[in-house]
Amino acid sequence: MKVFLFLLFSFALVLSACVSHNSPEVQNISPPSTVLCSIAVLPLVNDSDYQQGGVIVYRIFVSELHKVKGLTISQEGDVRKLYRQMRIGPKDTPSLDDLKILADRLRVQGFVRGRIVKMREDKGRLEARPILALNLRMINAATGRTMMTIYNSRRGEDYRSIMHFGVVNTITELARVVSDEIIRQWFPAGEVKCQ
Amino acid sequence: MKKKNLHILGLMAVLIVLFSHSVVWAISAAVFPVDDLSRQHNSVDMGMTNFLRAEVSGKGIDVIPQSKVMAFMARYNIRQLGYLSSPVIMRARQDLGADLVVLASVCEQHKKPVAMGLTISLIRTSDGLTIWSNTRGLSQLAEQHLLGVNTPDSLNAIRSILAGRIFKAWPHALNFTAGRAMAGAQLAKIQEKSYIQVESVVFTPKFVRPGQDVTCTLRFHDDSAFSRRAKVFIKVGNNVHLASSEDGRFYEAKWVGVDNKPGKGTLVASNESDGRLFKSLTADKFKDDEFPVTLILDWPTGQHVESYLGSYIVDSRPPVFTMKLMAVKLGNLPAFRDKILFTIKLKKPEPIKKWAMAVVDSKGKVIMRDRGSGDLPDEFVWSGQTNRNLRADDGIYSICFKVWDRAGNSSDMSRKVMLLAVKPRVKMALKQVGGKLQANLRAGDNVPVVGWNMELWAPNNVLLHTFDGQSLPARIVLPISEATVDKEKIQCILKVRDSLGGTSIHKINNLALRLPARSKAVRKADSAADNVWHIDF
């Protein structure tokens, strides 16, 4: 009986380590039936203290976005060049007219823009606890209106499955997983059907 | 014999096809220096670059020598790592002969615990599209094995595992996706479009009045499109204007922002070389609006590209505003003693370019000026002084205000105000009524008194009585007899505050001097010495 109770207690402990994965907070503003076939990801504003956090998350997010079949994404170099030409600072919010010009030059139907709310990596000798919170929005280039917004806040610990397994130990991997979750919310089928 | 020859010929044909196929489909890639984001801005990780070169080469791809890539970067002034613009990517195809461009960034790199993050992308040079990308992060904490056996404990070990996982998803069908098979005409079309590099667009002015000229100055980054004699036009609504250039890089077009004669079609440009004539299709309607401006490029080959440049705003209406003076009215005029506050509110809020104010006296002479640019201050104050910091005389003045909007439309307004620089006056008279003294107080001018206070003091500094009120005239029966006043030297202090905020203190050192029994001559002589006025604004 004691052995059974011990095993039951151990099982309960193991189960308690399994953390449920909450879905990110999504808000659809316009009907999601609008299909965007080509988008540009605008520079992300880094509100955290993580050095070069904006560029890191930008590149990881774009890298994950390329996995959506049929979706055309503008090159980071093209976006940056236009920002420079139009004298838009990386932390500035482009005006509606700026978005129209960007959409026309980049030949895109939509934009992704947003900010890094939190980005941190608490490190010890034998542990690393990355934290990342992103707030992104998808904008329809034709109207300048926000189609969807999403807020996703995660810790590496959130992905623990059993014992130390599943825990995300690097900010890169956490950014990849967080980006992937956002992209799956926006493109549930993993593809866009464009001609 | 014939049959044998045919077999040999057939075999040779198959070998030639196979050989030529292998030559055509040999894919080459340019691996650009890796951007190390774990260090300072724009740091290069040459160790990772060489590692990636070896990995890509191991996939059977011809890797362009590093020296050529470096020379290419120098030629195109590429100073930032980790990204390239589409035209540069396409140049890599022409200059380096690369089918693919490999761009990578090290996202993080730690020694304790050992960890690394890498993102990599494969870009097709034929159209500048990314055909594959992958990101992975790896920490030794996630690679803990039983008893610590084979646990990676160095960056090199982590890098090998990381690269293995990233390249595991390497695309296999590169022969088809690398863009080698793209038809020449299709490629030229893509490249022609991608070369529209507008470096800057300036509308002068950005906000215009009807009938005013607008000049659009364009600066192109790359003049290669124009070496192919592309004609540059500026389209505004239905009007198309030919842009002229002297150096092939700066183009300029000038037109009337909006014609102030409505309902008339205008001939706006003509192209001398091919005789085409552009004319407004519909009559311009005169109204304030935002006018979108589009760039049109026409190549002799028939290629036609349009690109949105921006907009300018036509504003024909002057800013309408109200002036609110914060002052008490005396008669019909706002009056003040010390300073007057006023606010300017636009009826239809819009950005203001500049404003100016002036104070003009009754003779038409400007005694004070002020001006500013940008948004209007919340409130304005005139302290009754001239520009030379001298107190202006009592009188009626006009405060004139003028505002200009961004298009240069202006409107003005002036309001008259009354300046009363003197102190509030009060007159006091004493008389005997039924054996008691009665003080009669009345205002010395027509400014309403809103509060007064009277104190009677004994010679030994003892407060005898106090009286107060909120308006004048007032009658006060003093609880002292004429004999007492005559006998003791009673002091009276009278404080008055009027509706304009002015305050004065009237001090009578000997109340007996105000008694009616005293001769006028004595009162006059004494009051000059005894009465003291204090102005306290």
XYZ file of C-alpha atoms in Angstrom:
732
model
C 0.000 0.000 0.000
C 2.859 2.351 0.931
C 4.576 1.620 -2.335
C 1.381 2.352 -4.222
C 0.941 5.655 -2.410
C 4.567 6.586 -3.109
C 4.108 5.838 -6.803
C 0.870 7.812 -6.890
C 2.579 10.775 -5.222
C 5.508 10.585 -7.661
C 3.109 10.484 -10.614
C 1.266 13.513 -9.274
C 4.595 15.351 -8.958
C 5.509 14.491 -12.537
C 2.118 15.654 -13.776
C 2.421 18.896 -11.884
C 5.508 19.689 -13.929
C 3.462 19.592 -17.097
C 2.376 23.141 -17.688
C -0.576 23.822 -19.917
C 0.207 25.921 -22.980
C -2.146 28.835 -23.156
C -2.918 30.221 -26.576
C -1.695 33.728 -27.318
C -4.152 36.554 -27.029
C -5.517 37.324 -30.506
C -7.882 40.048 -31.540
C -9.406 40.088 -34.997
C -10.453 43.556 -36.002
C -11.582 43.043 -39.570
C -12.971 39.811 -40.969
C -10.075 37.390 -41.342
C -11.410 36.416 -44.765
C -9.121 39.093 -46.271
C -6.259 37.154 -47.805
C -2.886 38.841 -47.923
C -0.533 37.223 -50.376
C 2.428 39.521 -49.955
C 3.500 41.251 -46.794
C 6.382 43.246 -45.417
C 7.502 43.019 -41.841
C 8.326 46.501 -40.611
C 11.097 47.023 -38.044
C 9.975 46.006 -34.574
C 10.247 48.531 -31.787
C 12.313 47.159 -28.934
C 10.907 48.317 -25.620
C 13.049 45.851 -23.680
C 16.633 46.279 -22.546
C 17.828 43.297 -24.580
C 20.593 44.483 -26.868
C 19.586 44.247 -30.544
C 16.379 42.492 -29.450
C 14.414 44.154 -32.233
C 16.685 42.820 -34.984
C 16.947 39.353 -33.438
C 13.188 38.853 -33.125
C 12.625 40.473 -36.533
C 14.902 37.993 -38.317
C 13.563 35.003 -36.433
C 9.949 36.036 -37.061
C 10.596 36.564 -40.783
C 12.425 33.249 -40.947
C 9.368 31.486 -39.486
C 6.996 33.483 -41.684
C 8.747 32.133 -44.777
C 7.343 28.732 -43.837
C 3.842 29.874 -44.791
C 3.385 28.489 -48.272
C 2.377 30.935 -50.984
C 3.185 34.005 -48.935
C 5.638 36.517 -50.407
C 7.661 38.484 -47.878
C 9.699 41.564 -48.659
C 13.407 41.500 -48.017
C 14.560 43.181 -44.827
C 17.029 45.150 -46.939
C 14.229 46.607 -49.072
C 12.214 47.648 -46.029
C 15.211 49.223 -44.343
C 16.223 51.026 -47.501
C 12.768 52.555 -47.885
C 12.734 53.551 -44.227
C 16.014 55.321 -44.807
C 14.852 56.970 -48.025
C 11.609 58.122 -46.447
C 13.425 59.238 -43.311
C 11.358 57.066 -41.014
C 13.191 56.207 -37.808
C 13.127 52.586 -36.598
C 11.041 53.654 -33.598
C 8.769 55.952 -35.598
C 5.261 54.997 -36.536
C 4.789 55.351 -40.302
C 1.838 57.551 -41.231
C -0.992 56.320 -43.419
C 0.625 58.039 -46.401
C 3.956 56.408 -45.528
C 2.248 53.007 -45.450
C 0.720 53.662 -48.860
C 4.123 54.538 -50.292
C 5.764 51.532 -48.612
C 3.041 49.222 -49.915
C 3.402 50.536 -53.426
C 7.197 50.388 -53.577
C 7.436 47.019 -51.887
C 4.420 45.767 -53.806
C 2.825 44.241 -50.742
C -0.746 43.930 -49.595
C -0.097 44.045 -45.895
C 2.316 44.853 -43.136
C 3.304 43.305 -39.869
C 4.489 45.718 -37.261
C 4.754 45.669 -33.529
C 6.915 45.909 -30.482
C 8.860 43.722 -28.132
C 7.259 44.299 -24.780
C 9.565 42.075 -22.772
C 12.752 40.240 -23.686
C 15.052 38.925 -21.034
C 17.283 35.995 -20.269
C 17.855 35.210 -16.595
C 20.995 33.127 -16.515
C 22.659 31.106 -13.809
C 25.566 28.662 -13.995
C 23.304 25.772 -14.738
C 20.126 27.380 -15.864
C 18.750 29.867 -18.352
C 15.251 31.260 -18.202
C 14.319 33.224 -21.336
C 11.236 35.454 -21.291
C 9.636 37.051 -24.324
C 6.464 39.091 -24.812
C 5.497 40.331 -28.257
C 2.730 42.564 -29.437
C 2.235 42.357 -33.199
C -0.396 43.612 -35.561
C -1.220 42.900 -39.159
C -2.220 45.894 -41.251
C -4.071 45.916 -44.524
C -2.011 48.079 -46.871
C -5.029 49.010 -48.976
C -6.911 50.574 -46.092
C -4.200 51.165 -43.529
C -6.400 49.468 -40.968
C -5.319 46.883 -38.461
C -6.699 43.475 -39.334
C -5.437 41.502 -36.402
C -3.482 42.121 -33.275
C -1.793 39.550 -31.123
C -0.090 39.568 -27.782
C 2.000 36.571 -26.858
C 3.973 36.358 -23.656
C 6.016 33.240 -22.909
C 8.670 31.865 -20.620
C 10.943 29.000 -21.474
C 9.413 27.147 -18.531
C 5.989 27.238 -20.206
C 7.036 24.412 -22.508
C 8.192 21.973 -19.854
C 6.694 18.564 -20.565
C 8.310 16.278 -18.018
C 11.325 16.825 -15.742
C 13.681 19.113 -17.682
C 12.377 18.001 -21.051
C 10.709 20.531 -23.264
C 12.040 23.558 -21.400
C 13.226 26.217 -23.826
C 16.656 27.388 -22.719
C 17.580 29.959 -25.358
C 16.013 33.244 -26.359
C 16.434 32.257 -30.021
C 14.415 29.101 -29.579
C 11.788 30.919 -27.513
C 11.491 33.639 -30.168
C 11.106 30.938 -32.795
C 8.373 29.143 -30.833
C 6.557 32.388 -29.991
C 6.735 33.481 -33.651
C 5.485 30.106 -34.746
C 2.508 30.347 -32.384
C 1.628 33.791 -33.709
C 1.959 32.690 -37.324
C -0.232 29.647 -36.690
C -2.896 31.939 -35.280
C -2.741 34.167 -38.324
C -2.357 31.418 -40.920
C -3.971 28.325 -39.402
C -3.680 26.363 -42.627
C 0.014 27.180 -42.959
C -0.527 28.514 -46.440
C -2.222 31.233 -48.423
C -3.939 30.494 -51.672
C -2.814 33.129 -54.133
C -2.562 33.090 -57.882
C 27.071 -2.532 -88.713
C 24.563 0.215 -89.181
C 22.659 -0.959 -86.168
C 25.831 -0.874 -84.029
C 26.622 2.669 -85.185
C 23.154 3.764 -84.302
C 23.606 2.325 -80.804
C 26.886 4.213 -80.352
C 25.336 7.436 -81.619
C 22.388 7.016 -79.281
C 24.690 6.382 -76.329
C 26.739 9.470 -77.203
C 23.580 11.588 -77.445
C 22.451 10.419 -74.003
C 25.911 11.191 -72.553
C 25.921 14.674 -74.140
C 22.477 15.424 -72.763
C 23.479 14.168 -69.320
C 26.749 16.092 -69.405
C 25.130 19.316 -70.580
C 22.399 18.858 -67.988
C 24.944 18.564 -65.207
C 26.736 21.686 -66.432
C 23.546 23.760 -66.670
C 22.226 22.754 -63.268
C 25.431 23.264 -61.244
C 24.165 25.669 -58.611
C 26.344 28.308 -57.061
C 25.844 30.262 -53.858
C 27.412 33.353 -52.342
C 27.743 33.059 -48.573
C 27.815 36.555 -47.129
C 29.584 37.322 -43.833
C 27.483 36.317 -40.838
C 26.057 39.084 -38.690
C 26.785 38.447 -35.015
C 23.872 39.960 -33.106
C 25.175 38.672 -29.784
C 27.898 41.287 -29.882
C 27.961 44.941 -30.798
C 25.951 46.379 -33.657
C 27.088 45.118 -37.061
C 29.717 42.628 -35.820
C 30.949 39.920 -38.134
C 31.481 36.279 -37.169
C 34.008 35.001 -39.701
C 34.322 31.657 -37.888
C 30.640 30.980 -38.428
C 30.900 32.310 -42.007
C 33.610 29.794 -42.861
C 31.670 27.068 -41.107
C 28.574 27.831 -43.181
C 30.621 27.959 -46.382
C 31.850 24.446 -45.646
C 28.340 23.238 -44.814
C 26.831 24.714 -47.991
C 29.678 23.323 -50.046
C 28.993 19.941 -48.476
C 25.511 20.087 -50.008
C 27.034 19.916 -53.473
C 26.768 23.629 -54.184
C 29.544 25.714 -55.713
C 30.412 28.323 -53.129
C 31.667 31.629 -54.552
C 35.160 32.444 -53.187
C 35.120 34.712 -50.171
C 37.440 37.259 -51.812
C 34.895 37.764 -54.613
C 32.073 38.236 -52.120
C 34.141 40.801 -50.218
C 34.959 42.659 -53.437
C 31.275 42.629 -54.336
C 30.389 44.103 -50.936
C 32.980 46.817 -51.390
C 31.727 47.602 -54.890
C 28.132 48.057 -53.769
C 29.039 49.768 -50.522
C 27.431 47.079 -48.352
C 28.301 48.044 -44.813
C 25.508 46.383 -42.881
C 25.452 42.637 -42.404
C 22.567 40.199 -42.204
C 20.406 41.617 -44.971
C 20.561 42.783 -48.590
C 18.163 44.724 -50.755
C 16.597 43.041 -53.785
C 18.603 44.981 -56.405
C 21.858 43.984 -54.719
C 20.725 40.369 -54.515
C 20.043 40.431 -58.249
C 23.403 42.048 -58.880
C 24.972 39.066 -57.164
C 23.617 36.971 -59.996
C 25.146 39.177 -62.656
C 28.436 40.028 -60.963
C 29.177 36.870 -58.993
C 27.276 34.357 -61.082
C 25.500 33.230 -57.919
C 22.157 31.469 -58.131
C 21.661 31.779 -54.418
C 22.655 34.093 -51.651
C 23.108 32.774 -48.120
C 22.495 35.261 -45.304
C 22.802 34.294 -41.670
C 22.777 35.893 -38.244
C 24.045 34.596 -34.935
C 21.215 35.488 -32.572
C 22.984 34.602 -29.335
C 26.183 33.047 -28.088
C 26.958 32.211 -24.444
C 29.760 30.327 -22.749
C 28.062 29.573 -19.415
C 25.902 27.644 -19.986
C 27.080 27.072 -23.547
C 24.347 28.180 -25.928
C 23.983 29.456 -29.472
C 21.211 30.666 -31.749
C 21.357 30.943 -35.515
C 19.002 32.028 -38.251
C 19.792 31.402 -41.884
C 18.058 32.155 -45.149
C 18.571 31.147 -48.737
C 17.641 33.777 -51.298
C 17.143 33.249 -55.003
C 19.049 35.827 -57.037
C 16.772 35.582 -60.068
C 13.874 37.357 -58.323
C 15.194 38.214 -54.873
C 12.818 35.865 -53.065
C 13.728 33.824 -50.032
C 13.200 30.184 -50.873
C 14.200 28.641 -47.571
C 14.961 29.763 -44.051
C 15.471 28.152 -40.700
C 16.152 29.209 -37.130
C 17.375 27.168 -34.217
C 18.677 27.851 -30.739
C 20.528 25.300 -28.690
C 21.791 25.184 -25.145
C 23.923 22.542 -23.464
C 21.168 22.399 -20.827
C 18.896 20.782 -23.372
C 21.581 18.304 -24.367
C 22.172 16.731 -20.954
C 22.817 13.028 -21.279
C 22.957 10.315 -18.669
C 25.975 10.847 -16.371
C 26.968 13.796 -18.521
C 28.383 11.588 -21.256
C 28.781 13.379 -24.626
C 27.210 16.554 -23.290
C 28.452 19.412 -25.509
C 30.549 21.741 -23.382
C 32.052 24.107 -25.972
C 30.740 26.526 -28.553
C 32.286 24.451 -31.341
C 30.416 21.358 -30.199
C 27.132 23.258 -29.908
C 27.712 24.853 -33.324
C 28.134 21.459 -34.984
C 24.931 20.109 -33.452
C 23.069 23.322 -34.260
C 24.221 23.350 -37.874
C 23.268 19.696 -38.206
C 19.723 20.470 -37.092
C 19.403 23.551 -39.245
C 20.725 21.929 -42.388
C 18.594 18.840 -41.791
C 15.750 20.803 -43.330
C 17.892 21.974 -46.296
C 15.761 22.035 -49.466
C 16.505 19.162 -51.801
C 14.823 20.368 -54.948
C 17.135 23.343 -55.437
C 17.575 22.462 -59.108
C 13.999 23.573 -59.613
C 13.688 26.315 -57.028
C 16.965 28.124 -57.539
C 15.533 30.038 -60.476
C 17.989 28.933 -63.138
C 15.142 27.942 -65.416
C 13.505 31.355 -65.333
C 12.927 32.664 -68.828
C 15.084 35.608 -69.892
C 12.169 37.914 -70.636
C 10.573 37.182 -67.273
C 13.874 37.842 -65.531
C 14.376 41.151 -67.348
C 10.902 42.236 -66.360
C 11.523 41.497 -62.707
C 14.829 43.299 -62.784
C 13.429 46.307 -64.588
C 10.737 46.661 -61.927
C 13.133 46.220 -59.095
C 15.382 49.006 -60.338
C 12.880 51.731 -59.518
C 14.804 53.098 -56.605
C 13.456 56.477 -55.659
C 15.976 57.885 -53.231
C 13.918 60.902 -52.250
C 10.703 62.707 -53.150
C 10.107 66.308 -52.193
C 6.936 68.278 -52.819
C 7.494 72.016 -52.634
C 5.327 73.127 -51.007
C 3.543 70.214 -49.407
C 0.530 72.414 -48.549
C -0.625 74.699 -51.314
C -3.194 77.360 -51.971
C -5.334 77.204 -55.114
C -3.439 78.532 -58.087
C -0.067 78.005 -56.430
C 2.623 75.952 -58.179
C 3.758 72.595 -56.846
C 7.195 71.274 -57.694
C 8.025 67.612 -57.319
C 11.723 66.813 -57.163
C 12.706 63.180 -57.522
C 16.058 61.639 -56.951
C 16.719 58.160 -58.298
C 19.246 55.927 -56.677
C 20.172 53.886 -59.656
C 20.405 55.418 -63.094
C 20.630 52.137 -64.932
C 16.922 52.182 -65.720
C 17.353 55.524 -67.373
C 20.291 54.468 -69.425
C 17.614 52.474 -71.203
C 15.865 55.772 -71.865
C 12.888 55.458 -69.587
C 10.650 58.502 -69.683
C 9.590 59.878 -66.333
C 6.114 61.274 -65.779
C 4.304 62.537 -62.729
C 0.612 61.767 -62.566
C -1.712 63.872 -60.444
C -5.331 62.849 -60.648
C -5.949 62.614 -64.375
C -3.137 64.961 -65.286
C 0.230 63.664 -66.392
C 3.290 65.909 -66.277
C 6.565 65.207 -68.007
C 9.483 65.348 -65.571
C 12.682 66.901 -66.842
C 16.216 66.060 -65.839
C 19.661 67.402 -66.533
C 21.754 64.608 -65.096
C 19.453 61.589 -65.350
C 19.248 61.301 -61.597
C 17.334 64.341 -60.407
C 13.984 64.846 -62.081
C 11.657 67.756 -61.630
C 8.067 68.442 -62.611
C 6.060 71.573 -61.914
C 2.317 72.129 -62.086
C -0.447 74.187 -60.598
C -1.562 72.468 -57.396
C -5.181 73.047 -58.249
C -6.552 75.499 -60.759
C -8.569 78.224 -59.123
C -10.856 78.344 -62.135
C -13.135 75.360 -61.701
C -14.626 73.398 -64.515
C -11.817 73.831 -67.029
C -9.716 71.094 -68.532
C -6.032 71.845 -68.729
C -3.326 70.797 -71.129
C -0.545 69.758 -68.854
C 2.268 68.183 -70.793
C 3.322 67.125 -74.173
C 5.979 64.664 -75.126
C 8.042 66.086 -77.970
C 9.719 62.927 -79.172
C 6.789 60.651 -79.852
C 4.100 63.238 -80.210
C 1.929 61.879 -77.426
C -0.267 64.406 -75.788
C -1.562 64.177 -72.280
C -4.647 66.072 -71.355
C -6.823 66.096 -68.301
C -9.674 63.716 -68.949
C -12.126 65.383 -66.637
C -12.300 68.934 -65.489
C -10.651 69.607 -62.162
C -13.103 70.473 -59.490
C -11.930 73.085 -57.129
C -12.009 71.727 -53.611
C -9.674 71.258 -50.690
C -8.299 67.775 -50.779
C -5.288 65.545 -50.638
C -3.913 64.921 -54.105
C -2.118 61.594 -54.653
C 0.926 61.749 -56.895
C 2.127 58.764 -58.899
C 5.367 58.189 -60.727
C 5.140 56.713 -64.203
C 8.104 55.204 -65.979
C 7.753 54.421 -69.672
C 10.456 52.503 -71.460
C 10.727 52.454 -75.261
C 10.261 48.692 -75.036
C 6.688 49.311 -73.930
C 7.369 48.538 -70.290
C 5.178 50.727 -68.120
C 5.569 50.994 -64.349
C 3.620 53.127 -61.893
C 4.606 53.803 -58.330
C 2.896 55.899 -55.662
C 5.069 58.814 -54.563
C 3.023 60.556 -51.923
C 0.574 63.396 -51.796
C 0.204 67.140 -51.412
C -2.671 68.978 -49.815
C -4.626 71.840 -51.290
C -5.967 74.207 -48.672
C -7.962 77.230 -49.731
C -9.556 78.103 -46.441
C -7.942 80.448 -43.967
C -7.903 79.265 -40.380
C -10.966 80.550 -38.546
C -10.375 81.329 -34.904
C -11.964 82.958 -31.904
C -10.294 85.203 -29.368
C -11.531 84.895 -25.807
C -10.470 87.652 -23.413
C -10.477 86.751 -19.749
C -11.394 90.114 -18.272
C -14.263 91.873 -16.560
C -16.266 94.164 -18.775
C -16.564 97.824 -17.910
C -19.273 99.185 -20.097
C -18.752 97.245 -23.310
C -15.009 96.801 -23.054
C -12.978 94.149 -21.284
C -10.903 96.034 -18.719
C -7.840 95.156 -16.681
C -5.371 96.774 -14.342
C -2.392 94.413 -14.115
C -2.494 91.938 -17.003
C -4.974 90.479 -19.415
C -5.148 86.830 -20.443
C -6.637 85.665 -23.709
C -6.885 82.431 -25.636
C -7.017 81.709 -29.339
C -9.067 78.703 -30.427
C -9.313 77.440 -33.984
C -12.841 76.583 -34.979
C -11.545 73.731 -37.129
C -8.318 72.465 -35.591
C -5.414 72.345 -38.033
C -1.648 72.722 -37.743
C -0.555 76.347 -37.669
C 2.597 77.543 -39.366
C 3.026 80.837 -37.486
C 1.210 83.516 -35.531
C 1.724 87.178 -34.679
C 0.147 89.595 -32.222
C 0.325 93.346 -31.752
C -1.112 95.886 -29.329
C -2.151 99.152 -30.937
C -3.047 102.303 -29.020
C -5.928 104.658 -29.836
C -3.691 106.678 -32.166
C -2.860 103.610 -34.236
C 0.664 103.242 -32.893
C 1.929 99.714 -32.284
C 3.271 99.612 -28.731
C 3.922 95.873 -28.430
C 4.594 93.023 -30.852
C 5.089 89.275 -30.458
C 5.200 86.330 -32.826
C 5.852 82.618 -32.902
C 5.831 79.535 -35.091
C 4.183 76.163 -34.775
C 1.225 75.394 -32.599
C -0.499 78.155 -30.695
C 0.319 78.504 -26.989
C -2.511 77.615 -24.618
C -2.908 81.227 -23.529
C -1.485 84.664 -24.151
C -0.812 87.405 -21.603
C -0.389 91.132 -22.097
C 0.900 92.743 -18.946
C 0.043 96.262 -20.009
C 3.625 97.024 -20.989
C 5.239 98.222 -24.167
C 8.065 96.447 -25.980
C 10.446 98.681 -24.003
C 9.040 97.279 -20.749
C 7.383 100.600 -19.931
C 3.987 100.708 -18.315
C 1.392 101.776 -20.889
C -0.903 104.663 -20.011
C -4.534 104.237 -19.121
C -6.623 104.017 -22.231
C -8.219 101.859 -24.860
C -6.005 99.522 -26.841
C -6.565 97.011 -29.632
C -5.108 93.516 -29.373
C -4.575 92.303 -32.951
C -3.894 88.633 -33.695
C -3.020 86.905 -36.962
C -2.472 83.224 -37.797
C -1.168 81.481 -40.890
C -1.851 77.847 -41.762
C 0.625 75.538 -43.499
C -0.542 76.615 -46.945
C -0.008 80.265 -46.068
C -3.687 81.180 -45.733
C -4.068 83.767 -43.022
C -6.801 85.352 -40.956
C -6.710 88.054 -38.336
C -8.837 89.532 -35.595
C -8.594 92.462 -33.205
C -10.376 93.222 -29.938
C -10.441 96.431 -27.931
C -9.503 96.382 -24.263
C -9.339 99.043 -21.552
C -6.239 99.466 -19.435
C -6.740 101.069 -16.016
C -3.380 101.381 -14.391
C -4.524 103.481 -11.376
C -5.316 102.031 -7.934
C -8.893 101.519 -6.732
C -10.084 104.737 -5.123
C -12.444 105.108 -2.187
C -13.837 108.227 -0.525
C -14.755 108.378 3.156
C -16.742 111.033 4.990
C -17.636 111.194 8.731
C -20.714 112.837 10.156
C -22.564 113.020 13.411
C -25.875 111.128 13.449
C -27.821 110.958 16.713
C -24.753 111.365 18.882
C -22.859 108.708 17.060
C -20.369 108.930 14.269
C -21.292 107.570 10.861
C -18.764 106.790 8.119
C -19.905 106.984 4.513
C -17.784 105.032 2.042
C -18.081 105.296 -1.752
C -15.954 104.239 -4.734
C -13.664 106.821 -6.227
C -14.148 105.600 -9.842
C -16.634 103.508 -11.813
C -14.877 100.180 -11.289
C -17.119 98.067 -9.038
C -15.672 97.269 -5.607
C -16.016 93.607 -4.687
C -14.698 93.774 -1.136
C -13.614 96.211 1.565
C -12.413 96.058 5.141
C -12.090 98.814 7.745
C -10.129 98.601 10.995
C -10.027 101.096 13.860
C -6.909 101.041 16.009
C -6.274 102.711 19.398
C -2.958 104.590 19.886
C -1.604 101.720 22.010
C -1.984 99.350 19.023
C -5.181 97.748 20.232
C -7.683 96.798 17.586
C -10.950 98.498 18.508
C -13.342 97.476 15.746
C -13.423 95.897 12.313
C -16.017 96.282 9.586
C -16.264 94.696 6.152
C -18.524 94.504 3.152
C -18.723 93.395 -0.476
C -19.920 96.497 -2.207
C -19.859 100.269 -2.096
C -21.377 102.704 -1.201
C -21.715 101.692 2.439
C -22.725 103.394 5.676
C -21.121 102.356 8.942
C -22.193 103.524 12.347
C -19.029 103.719 14.431
C -19.446 102.629 18.061
C -17.306 105.537 19.270
C -18.223 109.102 20.075
C -16.828 112.286 18.553
C -15.318 113.128 21.939
C -13.361 109.896 21.964
C -12.106 110.506 18.480
C -11.097 113.995 19.378
C -9.419 112.907 22.597
C -7.551 109.862 21.344
C -5.673 109.591 18.132
C -7.634 106.741 16.473
C -6.146 105.224 13.403
C -8.262 103.896 10.514
C -7.045 101.385 7.937
C -9.254 100.852 4.923
C -8.597 98.029 2.441
C -10.410 97.897 -0.897
C -10.470 95.297 -3.692
C -12.186 95.960 -7.013
C -13.561 93.686 -9.725
C -10.402 94.100 -11.856
C -8.318 92.572 -9.101
C -6.743 95.835 -7.964
C -6.220 96.272 -4.225
C -5.346 99.386 -2.272
C -4.852 100.244 1.392
C -5.908 103.643 2.676
C -4.458 104.605 6.035
C -5.816 107.538 8.076
C -3.527 108.138 11.027
C -5.932 110.390 12.870
C -9.635 109.894 12.345
C -10.397 113.195 14.017
C -9.153 114.985 10.933
C -12.141 113.618 9.029
C -14.669 115.111 11.420
C -16.928 117.691 9.800
C -16.230 120.226 12.590
C -12.669 120.598 11.369
C -12.007 123.387 8.972
C -11.363 122.489 5.364
C -7.979 124.171 5.456
C -6.777 122.103 8.413
C -8.138 118.863 6.886
C -6.370 119.586 3.661
C -3.076 120.313 5.356
C -3.295 117.319 7.668
C -4.593 114.779 5.207
C -1.634 115.261 2.927
C 0.619 114.145 5.738
C -1.639 111.551 7.277
C -3.184 109.711 4.375
C -1.025 107.044 2.826
C -1.994 104.928 -0.208
C -0.552 101.502 -0.861
C -1.056 99.712 -4.099
C -1.035 96.022 -3.775
C -1.710 94.175 -6.978
